[in-house]
XYZ file of N, CA and C in Angstrom:
516
model
N 53.054 63.732 -24.882
C 53.317 63.666 -26.195
C 51.902 63.145 -26.950
N 51.443 61.877 -26.502
C 50.115 61.721 -27.111
C 49.069 62.602 -27.072
N 48.867 62.878 -25.851
C 47.829 64.511 -25.390
C 47.698 65.074 -26.443
N 49.105 65.675 -26.780
C 49.840 66.906 -27.045
C 48.784 66.511 -29.092
N 49.540 65.873 -29.569
C 48.955 65.275 -30.826
C 47.731 65.034 -31.099
N 47.182 64.448 -29.872
C 45.509 64.509 -30.289
C 44.960 65.818 -30.271
N 45.744 66.642 -29.170
C 44.891 67.630 -29.515
C 44.837 68.519 -30.345
N 46.139 68.581 -30.811
C 46.183 69.238 -32.156
C 46.103 68.624 -33.469
N 45.083 67.692 -33.391
C 44.442 66.472 -34.399
C 42.931 67.236 -34.274
N 42.725 67.493 -32.896
C 41.617 68.031 -32.975
C 40.939 69.418 -33.700
N 42.283 70.047 -33.513
C 41.932 71.785 -33.928
C 42.006 71.278 -34.977
N 42.954 70.608 -35.810
C 42.970 70.633 -37.381
C 41.514 70.128 -38.126
N 41.309 69.121 -37.084
C 39.463 69.056 -37.523
C 37.920 69.910 -37.643
N 38.541 70.631 -36.207
C 37.741 71.559 -35.820
C 37.699 72.884 -36.954
N 38.909 73.464 -37.164
C 39.373 74.409 -38.315
C 38.506 73.491 -39.665
N 39.444 72.766 -40.304
C 38.423 71.955 -41.431
C 37.541 72.458 -41.542
N 36.418 71.923 -40.417
C 35.072 71.817 -40.432
C 34.597 73.175 -40.190
N 35.423 74.190 -40.078
C 34.723 75.357 -39.677
C 35.048 76.126 -41.145
N 35.947 75.967 -41.771
C 36.238 76.682 -42.947
C 35.396 75.907 -44.428
N 35.277 74.792 -43.890
C 34.308 74.121 -44.722
C 32.268 74.665 -44.770
N 32.115 74.817 -43.707
C 30.429 75.169 -43.009
C 30.894 77.033 -43.592
N 31.772 77.631 -43.979
C 31.446 78.649 -44.066
C 31.362 79.012 -45.943
N 31.104 78.115 -46.485
C 31.174 77.579 -48.161
C 29.662 77.100 -48.013
N 29.138 76.714 -47.445
C 27.798 75.882 -47.119
C 26.302 77.234 -47.412
N 25.565 77.047 -48.624
C 24.676 78.208 -48.811
C 23.353 77.078 -48.654
N 22.814 78.123 -47.857
C 21.288 78.074 -47.229
C 20.557 78.108 -48.453
N 19.378 77.378 -49.109
C 18.314 77.952 -49.847
C 17.104 77.285 -48.903
N 15.431 78.098 -49.831
C 14.856 77.800 -49.291
C 13.900 76.622 -49.969
N 12.753 76.117 -49.660
C 12.395 75.148 -50.455
C 12.043 75.524 -52.054
N 12.306 76.755 -51.884
C 11.903 77.195 -53.500
C 13.246 77.679 -54.167
N 14.120 77.204 -53.714
C 15.452 77.765 -53.826
C 15.607 79.031 -54.024
N 14.668 80.006 -53.032
C 15.664 81.118 -52.897
C 17.159 81.233 -52.168
N 17.908 81.986 -52.448
C 18.914 82.189 -51.886
C 18.596 82.907 -50.316
N 18.871 82.342 -49.243
C 18.980 82.966 -47.598
C 20.103 83.528 -47.256
N 21.401 82.753 -47.564
C 23.042 83.283 -47.229
C 23.998 81.804 -47.054
N 24.620 82.227 -46.098
C 25.275 81.260 -45.957
C 25.378 80.456 -44.433
N 25.250 79.340 -44.582
C 24.893 78.855 -43.006
C 26.011 79.344 -41.369
N 25.490 79.291 -40.645
C 26.797 80.169 -39.923
C 26.783 79.463 -38.543
N 25.238 79.120 -37.633
C 25.142 77.973 -36.987
C 24.182 78.007 -36.535
N 24.041 76.849 -35.359
C 22.805 76.434 -35.181
C 22.090 75.959 -33.556
N 21.127 75.824 -33.265
C 20.519 76.102 -32.570
C 19.095 75.080 -32.448
N 19.324 74.147 -31.350
C 18.356 73.441 -31.432
C 17.594 72.180 -30.220
N 17.024 72.504 -29.107
C 16.294 72.313 -28.415
C 14.769 71.998 -28.514
N 14.160 71.387 -27.135
C 12.888 70.441 -27.690
C 11.838 71.381 -27.371
N 12.180 72.644 -27.033
C 10.747 72.999 -27.327
C 10.792 74.203 -28.657
N 10.531 75.114 -28.811
C 9.950 75.813 -29.969
C 11.169 77.173 -30.161
N 12.101 77.021 -29.521
C 13.349 77.698 -29.837
C 14.477 76.912 -30.370
N 14.292 76.381 -31.288
C 15.206 75.713 -32.297
C 15.200 76.914 -33.457
N 16.054 77.185 -34.239
C 16.870 78.087 -35.677
C 17.998 77.755 -35.853
N 18.614 78.262 -36.947
C 19.782 77.946 -37.650
C 19.948 79.988 -37.509
N 21.356 80.155 -37.803
C 21.567 81.606 -38.331
C 22.530 81.173 -39.545
N 21.844 81.793 -40.065
C 22.949 82.600 -41.429
C 23.397 83.586 -41.521
N 24.273 83.858 -42.360
C 24.823 85.262 -42.912
C 24.438 85.533 -43.941
N 23.780 86.893 -44.347
C 23.731 87.271 -45.688
C 24.640 88.114 -46.063
N 25.225 87.983 -47.447
C 26.286 89.397 -47.538
C 25.151 90.314 -48.007
N 24.079 90.380 -48.148
C 22.979 91.539 -49.242
C 23.021 92.683 -47.911
N 22.938 92.226 -46.648
C 22.712 92.635 -45.214
C 24.205 92.720 -44.332
N 24.880 92.253 -44.695
C 26.712 91.769 -44.035
C 26.194 91.615 -42.854
N 25.365 90.653 -42.461
C 24.682 90.160 -41.229
C 24.044 88.831 -41.229
N 24.103 88.401 -39.820
C 24.127 87.106 -39.607
C 22.292 87.454 -39.052
N 21.198 86.891 -39.034
C 19.843 86.540 -39.072
C 19.469 84.969 -38.607
N 18.049 85.209 -37.622
C 17.857 83.384 -37.190
C 16.720 83.302 -38.425
N 16.913 81.868 -38.718
C 15.750 81.677 -39.414
C 14.723 80.249 -38.675
N 13.440 80.377 -38.122
C 12.697 79.556 -37.423
C 12.062 79.095 -38.417
N 11.618 78.015 -38.008
C 10.196 77.099 -38.304
C 8.975 77.535 -37.764
N 7.590 78.046 -38.808
C 6.765 78.075 -37.877
C 5.920 76.597 -37.821
N 6.113 75.641 -39.139
C 6.111 74.366 -39.330
C 6.673 73.839 -40.189
N 6.599 72.748 -40.307
C 7.613 71.619 -41.022
C 7.676 72.079 -42.688
N 6.393 72.780 -42.975
C 6.618 73.495 -43.974
C 7.013 74.876 -44.723
N 7.024 75.675 -43.376
C 7.164 77.437 -43.394
C 7.989 78.043 -42.332
N 9.234 78.577 -43.060
C 10.255 79.091 -42.230
C 9.753 80.462 -42.539
N 10.911 81.540 -41.502
C 10.734 83.158 -41.013
C 12.309 83.127 -40.837
N 12.069 85.074 -41.293
C 13.224 85.440 -40.416
C 12.954 85.689 -38.871
N 14.125 85.186 -37.972
C 12.992 85.176 -36.820
C 13.057 86.771 -35.909
N 11.929 87.047 -35.510
C 11.461 88.370 -34.893
C 12.072 88.521 -33.199
N 12.283 89.328 -32.803
C 12.515 90.375 -31.487
C 12.198 91.543 -31.458
N 12.080 91.334 -29.671
C 11.399 92.683 -29.174
C 11.915 94.005 -29.315
N 11.874 95.269 -29.925
C 12.290 96.341 -29.989
C 11.884 97.283 -28.646
N 13.062 97.663 -28.267
C 13.067 98.512 -26.845
C 12.817 100.193 -27.712
N 12.707 101.500 -27.211
C 12.294 102.000 -27.525
C 12.976 103.811 -26.143
N 13.689 104.168 -26.718
C 14.680 105.366 -25.955
C 13.119 106.151 -25.029
N 11.565 106.135 -25.798
C 10.660 107.222 -25.535
C 9.557 106.481 -24.994
N 8.515 106.851 -24.751
C 7.368 106.146 -23.988
C 7.092 106.319 -25.719
N 5.551 105.570 -26.324
C 4.842 105.188 -26.958
C 5.589 104.820 -28.456
N 6.449 104.279 -28.255
C 7.274 103.621 -29.565
C 8.162 104.719 -30.104
N 8.219 105.472 -29.421
C 9.087 106.805 -30.266
C 10.852 106.777 -29.912
N 12.017 107.111 -30.527
C 12.715 107.671 -30.077
C 13.815 106.768 -30.620
N 14.951 106.613 -29.940
C 15.818 105.419 -30.679
C 15.309 104.127 -30.672
N 16.166 103.200 -31.501
C 15.618 102.092 -31.346
C 16.724 100.812 -31.135
N 16.121 100.021 -30.096
C 17.493 99.094 -29.379
C 16.744 97.664 -29.378
N 17.720 97.221 -29.078
C 17.813 95.220 -29.115
C 18.503 94.919 -28.115
N 18.204 93.968 -27.310
C 18.845 93.040 -25.913
C 19.964 92.211 -26.905
N 21.062 92.323 -26.292
C 22.313 91.352 -26.338
C 22.392 90.205 -27.588
N 22.172 90.450 -28.662
C 22.559 90.130 -30.088
C 23.783 90.804 -30.071
N 24.304 89.935 -31.205
C 25.593 90.659 -31.764
C 25.805 91.035 -32.903
N 26.846 92.044 -33.066
C 26.818 93.115 -34.220
C 27.773 92.530 -35.318
N 26.872 92.903 -36.905
C 25.555 93.116 -36.929
C 24.347 91.709 -36.703
N 23.389 91.768 -36.721
C 22.286 91.002 -36.477
C 21.309 91.419 -37.167
N 20.248 90.983 -38.020
C 19.280 91.576 -38.347
C 18.094 90.571 -37.991
N 16.688 91.348 -37.525
C 15.638 90.618 -37.000
C 14.459 91.350 -38.139
N 13.536 91.000 -37.560
C 12.076 91.121 -38.282
C 11.260 91.727 -36.793
N 10.430 92.835 -37.445
C 9.324 93.006 -36.009
C 8.170 93.876 -37.198
N 7.304 93.072 -36.945
C 6.331 94.098 -37.297
C 6.237 94.600 -38.923
N 6.859 93.323 -40.170
C 6.851 93.544 -41.145
C 8.543 94.474 -41.626
N 8.862 94.912 -40.884
C 9.758 95.713 -40.604
C 11.366 95.186 -40.675
N 12.343 95.465 -40.814
C 13.875 94.756 -41.007
C 14.722 95.441 -40.000
N 15.751 94.841 -39.089
C 16.429 95.872 -38.581
C 17.752 95.367 -38.215
N 19.041 96.050 -38.453
C 19.915 95.720 -37.832
C 20.511 96.183 -36.643
N 21.205 95.716 -35.826
C 22.199 95.963 -34.463
C 23.880 96.498 -35.163
N 23.607 97.555 -34.242
C 25.047 98.699 -34.698
C 25.490 98.984 -33.599
N 27.248 99.591 -33.599
C 27.801 99.877 -32.427
C 27.564 99.173 -31.275
N 28.250 99.532 -30.217
C 28.618 99.075 -28.994
C 27.619 98.822 -28.361
N 27.454 97.410 -27.251
C 26.634 97.128 -26.263
C 26.596 98.616 -25.469
N 25.431 99.114 -24.713
C 25.082 100.382 -23.493
C 24.441 99.937 -23.218
N 23.806 100.871 -21.605
C 22.741 100.248 -21.029
C 21.815 101.760 -20.979
N 20.962 101.350 -21.398
C 19.703 102.233 -21.386
C 18.588 101.936 -20.329
N 18.038 103.106 -20.527
C 16.404 103.060 -19.519
C 15.347 103.098 -20.923
N 14.882 101.841 -20.949
C 13.937 101.459 -22.219
C 12.456 101.848 -21.701
N 11.690 102.910 -22.294
C 11.097 103.640 -21.945
C 9.487 103.047 -22.328
N 9.690 102.154 -23.423
C 8.226 101.562 -24.240
C 9.388 100.222 -25.033
N 8.295 98.990 -25.530
C 8.746 98.105 -26.131
C 7.819 97.697 -27.284
N 8.249 97.017 -28.524
C 7.297 96.415 -29.499
C 7.474 95.356 -29.663
N 6.583 94.716 -29.943
C 6.075 93.122 -30.146
C 5.124 92.774 -31.116
N 5.415 92.409 -32.512
C 4.900 91.971 -33.253
C 3.664 93.169 -33.462
N 4.122 94.232 -32.879
C 3.068 95.720 -33.518
C 2.461 96.054 -32.353
N 2.338 95.638 -31.236
C 2.108 95.881 -29.767
C 2.887 96.925 -29.415
N 2.730 98.126 -28.659
C 3.336 98.695 -28.026
C 2.726 98.652 -26.489
N 4.046 98.767 -25.719
C 3.783 98.750 -24.549
C 5.294 99.988 -23.674
N 4.697 100.820 -22.745
C 5.308 101.100 -22.115
C 6.186 101.051 -20.955
N 7.338 101.001 -20.844
C 7.885 100.770 -19.805
C 9.216 100.990 -18.731
N 9.902 100.726 -17.869
C 10.534 101.845 -17.093
C 12.017 100.922 -16.751
N 12.341 100.076 -18.127
C 13.343 99.187 -17.089
C 15.277 99.367 -17.541
N 16.066 99.157 -16.806
C 17.320 99.703 -17.360
C 18.001 98.379 -17.922
N 18.259 98.347 -19.592
C 18.687 97.547 -20.307
C 20.098 97.264 -20.922
N 20.688 96.224 -21.094
C 21.851 96.112 -22.062
C 21.631 95.741 -23.523
N 21.914 96.691 -24.232
C 21.592 96.416 -25.387
C 22.157 97.325 -26.741
N 22.046 96.850 -27.717
C 22.902 97.448 -29.492
C 21.684 97.969 -29.401
N 22.016 99.515 -30.766
C 20.849 100.443 -31.074
C 20.654 99.674 -32.154
N 19.769 99.999 -33.086
C 19.310 99.372 -34.323
C 18.928 100.641 -35.373
N 19.256 99.984 -36.241
C 19.002 100.686 -37.710
C 18.366 99.597 -38.670
N 17.413 100.396 -39.662
C 16.416 99.910 -40.705
C 17.310 99.408 -41.238
N 16.972 98.475 -42.365
C 17.383 97.816 -43.191
C 16.455 97.563 -44.606
N 16.765 97.392 -45.831
C 16.062 96.695 -46.270
C 15.511 95.114 -46.428
N 14.398 95.643 -46.614
C 13.490 94.095 -46.642
C 14.552 92.889 -47.300
N 14.639 91.657 -47.105
C 15.768 90.606 -48.238
C 15.539 90.448 -49.132
N 16.091 90.157 -50.352
C 15.934 89.590 -50.906
C 14.775 88.678 -51.897
N 14.842 87.528 -50.429
C 13.858 86.293 -50.470
C 12.502 86.605 -49.905
N 11.347 86.241 -49.689
C 9.974 86.277 -48.652
C 10.365 86.429 -47.682
N 10.023 86.776 -46.773
C 9.769 86.706 -45.131
C 9.393 85.288 -45.018
N 8.535 84.867 -45.016
C 7.831 83.331 -45.081
C 8.333 83.333 -46.014
N 8.681 81.845 -46.363
C 9.343 80.831 -47.233
C 9.477 79.425 -46.751
N 8.997 78.531 -48.209
C 8.616 76.924 -47.571
C 9.950 76.526 -47.595
N 9.758 75.569 -46.538
C 10.783 74.471 -46.642
C 10.360 73.230 -47.670
N 11.589 72.232 -47.311
C 12.672 72.215 -46.097
C 13.408 73.085 -46.631
N 14.356 73.495 -45.614
C 16.175 74.183 -45.827
C 16.641 73.068 -46.921
N 17.412 73.870 -47.595
C 18.475 73.163 -48.367
C 19.919 73.216 -48.134
N 20.860 72.863 -47.860
C 22.109 73.071 -47.690
C 22.773 72.831 -48.743
N 23.660 73.797 -49.468
C 24.479 73.663 -50.466
C 25.678 73.436 -50.744
N 26.843 72.519 -50.496
C 28.024 73.010 -50.600
C 28.905 73.603 -51.560
N 29.652 74.797 -51.691
C 29.958 75.400 -52.846
C 31.035 75.018 -53.404
N 31.617 73.895 -52.837
C 33.121 72.616 -53.636
C 31.985 71.743 -54.855
N 30.418 71.950 -54.712
C 30.669 70.860 -55.652
C 29.692 69.979 -55.354
N 29.662 69.780 -54.002
C 29.374 68.402 -53.441
C 27.492 68.318 -53.619
N 26.846 67.485 -53.289
C 25.666 67.089 -53.068
C 24.881 68.058 -52.589
N 23.587 68.319 -52.860
C 22.734 68.892 -51.447
C 22.152 68.407 -51.300
N 22.113 68.976 -49.551
C 21.508 68.027 -48.125
C 20.077 68.743 -48.065
N 19.109 67.968 -47.804
C 18.048 68.627 -47.691
C 18.009 68.265 -46.060
N 17.773 69.087 -45.498
C 17.642 68.642 -43.988
C 15.823 69.826 -43.762
N 14.834 69.392 -42.744
C 13.901 69.366 -42.851
C 14.573 69.681 -40.917
N 13.800 70.830 -40.712
C 13.833 71.654 -39.283
C 12.667 71.301 -38.374
N 11.517 71.403 -38.429
C 10.945 70.933 -37.427
C 11.139 69.665 -36.755
N 9.946 69.813 -35.604
C 10.305 68.919 -34.625
C 10.478 67.467 -35.142
């Protein structure tokens, strides 16, 4: 019985923390509204980021630090159904809907996962012809964000229930 009570207590704490996280606004160092905190990933390398839900896009996107003072919407490799970066656009293994940046444009994942033969890929404006079977989501173009693509830090996390703003630098 003790074990069951303890497990229920842990679930209640988890549920309470989950619902409170949904109310945490994420702001840039210049107080630009970026969205609502979704989740985070930290490691000792360069792959640390937080995920934010943006209601304008109705999608999640990742914010990664370029330095202690500068952040951006995370980019990713776009795959194409034809050579020379033409045809339908795709991205590997992301949730739906998810927004990425690539060469100054913004894309959101859509639809179900599918396996395609990618014929080319683009990373930061460089197109490379390939021939690779991959599991992907299709991409659609979305409007640029209401905030600047590169924004200053530190990021601010503001609980909408009136609690104080917490400033958390995301750099190394």
